[in-house]
Amino acid sequence: MMKLLKYDLKRNATTFLSVGAILIALQLIISIMGNIRGWDPKIILALTIVLYSFVGTFSVILVAITYRKNIKAYSRRLLPQRSSHIIFSVLVLGWITFIVLLAISVLHIVIYNYFERILSADQIADLLGSVPDVLVVLFQLFWAYTFLFVTIMLASTLSASIKGRLGGWIGIISFFAIQSALNWLEVKLLGETNGATGLVISRGTEVELSYVTGGGQLKIDRSLLLIDLRTVAIELIFIALIIYATVLLLNRKEQV
């Protein structure tokens, strides 16, 4: 698996580095130009969030394309690797991109706050609350990315298993069907509905954000950060079943 991961990292290194450099450059331009020209802080914040969201989406697409190429490449079939190694190597690649993007965003926040003094040390401490709160948020993000990637891999494998345009439509439909099926199952088993799409992160990350220049408030309702262990257990089983189904499809594809 490590050999596959190293190959994927080497193949995508140029693209990842280019995207990272562009992201940093654009964020610098937004921060510097915004403050020099006196932009509203809300505009700077909105542009920053949009840019990070775009890069995050692009990284997910890039990882998905990498997986698609891997399962289609004839040379990969000749390697003495288990099908599960193909899945986990791409999954780890997705985790790495997530960690790097998260690290860049945190560093950006720290540097920007250092120069602009938007939040004092006491406000930051109150915002974070405690280490468990931070760990909960990180877990939610990590869990959401994991579920997203394994769902994409199953949908992509289904798509590759069916020739023609029908395969593409089957892949798209299966992606949303898995999300809907998980949400329906959780509602039936737990007797709750919250408009979520099968991801833990969609249950507890609504942030009440109100910023006013020169003494605004930045609050997080910590009751929204609670994680239902029953939900985690259900989604963990779902993830295991998705990986198992993907392995079966890959083994069948190799036999054909």
XYZ file of C-alpha atoms in Angstrom, residues 35-248:
214
model
C -6.907 45.904 4.488
C -5.132 48.517 2.377
C -8.340 49.505 0.604
C -10.464 49.258 3.722
C -12.740 46.400 2.663
C -15.467 45.296 5.015
C -14.126 42.401 7.170
C -17.197 40.380 6.195
C -16.168 40.606 2.533
C -12.630 39.446 3.326
C -14.008 36.582 5.411
C -16.465 35.573 2.679
C -13.780 35.579 -0.031
C -11.446 33.588 2.203
C -14.100 30.933 2.910
C -15.040 30.704 -0.784
C -11.398 30.249 -1.770
C -10.754 27.538 0.819
C -13.993 25.805 -0.166
C -12.971 25.847 -3.820
C -9.534 24.399 -3.065
C -11.064 21.771 -0.782
C -13.503 20.728 -3.495
C -10.712 20.659 -6.075
C -8.576 18.423 -3.841
C -11.462 15.980 -3.434
C -11.957 15.894 -7.211
C -8.230 15.372 -7.769
C -8.148 12.441 -5.330
C -11.243 10.963 -6.993
C -9.583 11.256 -10.416
C -6.478 9.557 -9.017
C -8.559 6.616 -7.818
C -10.356 6.419 -11.152
C -7.050 6.281 -13.016
C -5.705 3.650 -10.642
C -8.567 1.211 -11.153
C -8.489 1.715 -14.911
C -4.725 1.436 -15.379
C -3.734 -1.969 -16.712
C -0.300 -1.691 -15.091
C -1.916 -1.544 -11.651
C -3.554 -4.914 -12.248
C -0.156 -6.476 -12.798
C 1.111 -5.367 -9.393
C 0.904 -7.972 -6.590
C -1.333 -5.739 -4.490
C -4.630 -6.450 -2.799
C -7.663 -4.508 -3.925
C -7.998 -3.100 -0.422
C -4.532 -1.532 -0.810
C -5.766 0.481 -3.790
C -8.657 1.786 -1.687
C -6.671 2.639 1.418
C -3.787 4.226 -0.477
C -6.174 6.721 -2.076
C -8.016 7.165 1.223
C -4.745 8.055 2.963
C -3.961 10.429 0.084
C -7.274 12.147 0.766
C -6.467 12.390 4.465
C -3.082 13.948 3.677
C -4.635 16.617 1.444
C -7.204 17.344 4.148
C -4.542 17.690 6.863
C -2.363 19.948 4.698
C -5.294 22.206 3.766
C -6.396 22.353 7.399
C -2.851 23.247 8.505
C -2.649 26.042 5.916
C -5.999 27.474 7.018
C -5.061 27.382 10.716
C -1.706 29.027 9.993
C -3.505 31.656 7.925
C -5.867 32.432 10.793
C -3.018 32.678 13.297
C -0.916 34.988 11.111
C -3.858 37.195 10.112
C -5.008 37.539 13.712
C -1.452 38.354 14.812
C -1.283 41.359 12.493
C -4.903 42.513 12.687
C -5.603 41.719 16.346
C -9.173 40.710 15.581
C -9.362 38.451 18.611
C -7.513 38.734 21.895
C -5.979 35.752 23.650
C -8.937 35.623 26.045
C -11.431 35.680 23.175
C -9.594 32.879 21.396
C -9.557 30.814 24.584
C -13.279 31.410 25.057
C -13.960 30.558 21.421
C -12.140 27.265 21.585
C -13.484 26.562 25.047
C -11.427 23.479 25.674
C -9.282 20.894 23.949
C -12.218 18.419 23.711
C -14.215 20.967 21.683
C -11.359 21.300 19.211
C -10.961 17.525 18.982
C -14.690 17.122 18.354
C -14.578 19.566 15.432
C -11.484 17.866 13.970
C -13.147 14.474 14.325
C -16.275 15.713 12.580
C -14.245 17.040 9.658
C -12.137 13.881 9.471
C -15.209 11.646 9.634
C -17.012 13.613 6.946
C -14.006 13.427 4.605
C -13.649 9.696 5.209
C -17.297 8.991 4.463
C -17.174 11.228 1.405
C -14.084 9.516 -0.027
C -15.281 5.923 0.478
C -18.639 6.828 -1.080
C -16.909 8.391 -4.079
C -14.708 5.307 -4.484
C -17.679 2.923 -4.461
C -19.603 5.091 -6.921
C -16.530 5.373 -9.167
C -15.962 1.614 -9.050
C -19.578 0.957 -9.961
C -19.266 3.409 -12.819
C -16.097 1.734 -14.110
C -17.714 -1.709 -13.892
C -20.430 -0.750 -16.383
C -19.431 0.182 -19.903
C -20.821 3.173 -21.744
C -22.632 6.264 -20.530
C -24.881 4.162 -18.343
C -21.933 3.516 -16.035
C -21.461 7.223 -15.408
C -25.109 7.727 -14.538
C -25.087 4.666 -12.278
C -22.080 6.099 -10.448
C -23.742 9.493 -9.896
C -27.037 7.959 -8.793
C -25.324 5.501 -6.444
C -23.380 8.311 -4.769
C -26.537 10.184 -3.770
C -28.429 6.948 -3.100
C -25.869 5.893 -0.484
C -26.178 9.259 1.260
C -29.969 9.090 1.243
C -30.026 5.452 2.359
C -27.825 6.183 5.355
C -29.919 9.178 6.374
C -33.122 7.130 6.043
C -31.627 4.282 8.099
C -30.520 6.616 10.882
C -33.956 8.222 11.032
C -35.610 4.800 11.253
C -33.229 3.432 13.887
C -32.771 6.562 15.970
C -36.163 8.124 15.369
C -34.639 11.514 14.581
C -34.572 13.711 11.531
C -32.325 16.704 11.046
C -32.090 17.204 7.331
C -28.603 15.721 7.260
C -27.136 13.652 4.474
C -25.489 10.848 6.360
C -22.525 12.804 7.692
C -21.711 13.481 11.317
C -20.432 16.945 10.418
C -23.856 17.985 9.194
C -25.262 17.438 12.670
C -23.166 19.690 14.823
C -21.314 22.492 13.158
C -23.773 25.346 12.878
C -21.814 28.352 14.075
C -23.374 31.586 15.244
C -20.969 34.159 13.846
C -21.424 37.869 14.465
C -18.420 40.108 13.933
C -18.411 43.843 14.367
C -15.233 45.846 13.880
C -13.875 47.062 17.193
C -15.576 44.801 19.721
C -17.704 42.216 17.996
C -18.608 38.770 19.250
C -17.615 35.413 17.867
C -19.590 32.585 19.451
C -20.056 28.874 18.994
C -23.009 27.082 20.526
C -21.207 24.128 22.083
C -24.407 22.122 22.346
C -24.121 21.749 18.568
C -20.741 20.046 18.921
C -22.102 16.942 20.605
C -21.521 13.658 18.779
C -24.098 10.882 18.964
C -22.145 7.644 19.379
C -25.078 5.688 17.978
C -24.786 7.658 14.767
C -21.040 7.092 14.651
C -21.563 3.327 15.110
C -24.115 3.176 12.288
C -21.909 5.177 9.938
C -18.859 3.081 10.853
C -20.742 -0.059 9.839
C -21.822 1.700 6.652
C -18.223 2.650 5.852
C -17.079 -0.943 6.409
C -19.821 -2.236 4.092
C -18.945 0.333 1.434
C -15.264 -0.659 1.521
C -16.200 -4.352 1.398
C -18.485 -3.792 -1.605
C -15.766 -1.783 -3.358
C -13.223 -4.569 -2.803
C -15.641 -7.136 -4.251
